[in-house]
Short mmCIF file of C-alpha atoms in Angstrom, two decimals:
data_model
loop_
_atom_site.label_atom_id
_atom_site.label_comp_id
_atom_site.label_asym_id
_atom_site.label_seq_id
_atom_site.Cartn_x
_atom_site.Cartn_y
_atom_site.Cartn_z
CA MET A 169 114.20 80.84 101.43
CA ARG A 170 117.74 81.91 100.62
CA ALA A 171 119.05 78.44 101.43
CA LEU A 172 116.43 76.92 99.11
CA PHE A 173 117.49 79.32 96.34
CA ASP A 174 121.12 78.27 96.83
CA GLU A 175 120.24 74.57 96.75
CA ASP A 176 117.67 74.50 93.95
CA ILE A 177 118.66 76.65 90.99
CA ALA A 178 115.63 75.55 88.93
CA PHE A 179 113.29 76.70 91.70
CA ALA A 180 115.12 80.04 91.95
CA ARG A 181 114.84 80.51 88.19
CA VAL A 182 111.08 79.82 88.21
CA VAL A 183 110.49 82.24 91.10
CA ALA A 184 112.58 84.94 89.40
CA LYS A 185 110.64 84.45 86.15
CA GLU A 186 107.28 84.74 87.93
CA LEU A 187 108.42 87.87 89.77
CA GLY A 188 109.53 89.35 86.46
CA TYR A 189 106.12 88.62 84.86
CA ALA A 190 104.29 90.14 87.83
CA TYR A 191 106.48 93.26 87.74
CA ARG A 192 105.97 93.66 83.99
CA ALA A 193 102.19 93.31 84.37
CA SER A 194 102.17 95.92 87.15
CA VAL A 195 104.18 98.40 85.11
CA LYS A 196 101.99 97.80 82.05
CA LYS A 197 98.83 98.39 84.10
CA LEU A 198 100.26 101.56 85.64
CA LYS A 199 101.28 102.90 82.21
CA GLY A 200 97.77 102.17 80.93
CA ILE A 201 96.22 104.10 83.80
CA MET A 202 98.51 107.08 83.30
CA ALA A 203 98.36 107.22 79.50
CA ARG A 204 94.64 106.62 78.88
CA SER A 205 91.48 108.46 79.81
CA SER A 206 88.96 106.70 82.02
CA ILE A 207 86.64 105.90 79.11
CA GLU A 208 89.56 104.47 77.13
CA ARG A 209 90.53 102.26 80.07
CA LEU A 210 86.95 101.02 80.38
CA ALA A 211 86.67 100.30 76.65
CA ASN A 212 90.01 98.48 76.77
CA TRP A 213 88.86 96.35 79.73
CA ILE A 214 85.61 95.47 77.94
CA LEU A 215 87.44 94.47 74.75
CA ALA A 216 90.11 92.49 76.60
CA ASP A 217 87.46 90.61 78.58
CA SER A 218 85.36 89.95 75.46
CA GLN A 219 88.37 88.41 73.70
CA ARG A 220 88.76 85.82 76.47
CA GLU A 221 85.45 84.24 75.40
CA PRO A 222 85.07 85.20 71.71
CA ALA A 223 82.08 82.87 71.24
CA HIS A 224 79.96 85.01 73.60
CA SER A 225 78.72 88.45 72.59
CA ASN A 226 78.22 89.54 76.16
CA ILE A 227 80.39 89.97 79.23
CA VAL A 228 79.37 89.37 82.81
CA ILE A 229 81.24 91.60 85.23
CA PRO A 230 82.71 89.09 87.72
CA PHE A 231 82.55 91.48 90.68
CA ASP A 232 80.65 94.58 91.80
CA ARG A 233 81.00 97.88 89.92
CA GLY A 234 83.03 99.46 92.71
CA THR A 235 85.66 96.76 92.35
CA LEU A 236 85.68 97.15 88.56
CA ALA A 237 86.06 100.93 88.92
CA SER A 238 88.96 100.47 91.32
CA HIS A 239 90.55 97.87 89.01
CA ILE A 240 90.66 100.29 86.08
CA GLY A 241 91.54 103.36 88.15
CA MET A 242 88.34 105.38 88.42
CA THR A 243 85.53 106.11 90.83
CA ARG A 244 82.24 104.21 90.76
CA GLU A 245 80.39 107.35 89.65
CA ASN A 246 82.84 107.93 86.80
CA LEU A 247 82.40 104.29 85.77
CA SER A 248 78.64 104.79 85.45
CA ARG A 249 79.14 107.93 83.34
CA SER A 250 81.69 106.17 81.14
CA LEU A 251 79.37 103.20 80.59
CA ALA A 252 76.64 105.64 79.57
CA GLN A 253 79.02 107.33 77.11
CA LEU A 254 79.87 103.98 75.52
CA THR A 255 76.24 103.37 74.54
CA SER A 256 76.87 105.47 71.42
CA HIS A 257 79.58 102.94 70.53
CA GLY A 258 77.28 99.92 70.74
CA VAL A 259 77.69 98.98 74.41
CA ARG A 260 74.56 98.17 76.42
CA VAL A 261 74.56 97.43 80.13
CA HIS A 262 71.98 95.32 81.95
CA GLY A 263 72.98 94.96 85.60
CA ARG A 264 76.28 93.05 85.59
CA GLU A 265 75.97 92.07 81.93
CA ILE A 266 77.63 94.12 79.18
CA VAL A 267 76.51 93.49 75.60
CA ILE A 268 78.59 94.73 72.66
CA ASP A 269 76.82 95.37 69.37
CA GLN A 270 79.01 93.46 66.91
CA LYS A 271 78.33 96.05 64.19
CA GLN A 272 79.86 98.79 66.32
CA GLU A 273 82.69 96.81 67.90
CA SER A 274 85.24 98.43 65.58
CA ALA A 275 84.16 101.87 66.84
CA LEU A 276 84.75 100.66 70.39
CA ARG A 277 88.22 99.46 69.37
CA VAL A 278 89.03 102.93 68.06
CA GLN A 279 87.79 104.43 71.35
CA SER A 280 90.13 102.20 73.39
CA ALA A 281 93.21 102.78 71.23
#
């Protein structure tokens, strides 16, 4: 690998850039976990995922709830409680599908800030 880096500077530059992006993403995720409450992290995940497909008003969780809980730094039980708390902010959950009431989406944004 070192020999390849010495021979191909463009390759080395691309690898260094990707490593930098991955490191930045890891630090950003860690700061988010440390600085936000569990309900704020959940609301942020829901909003970020909903912005990937703005034409759809619902989100399908792409994995089981345990994996989602681990991804956003909480236990599965805490995830269920947090989802229940978000119902007052226009979030409804049906199995793996999360539906955001468009009228209350701004309240959810305030919750995740």
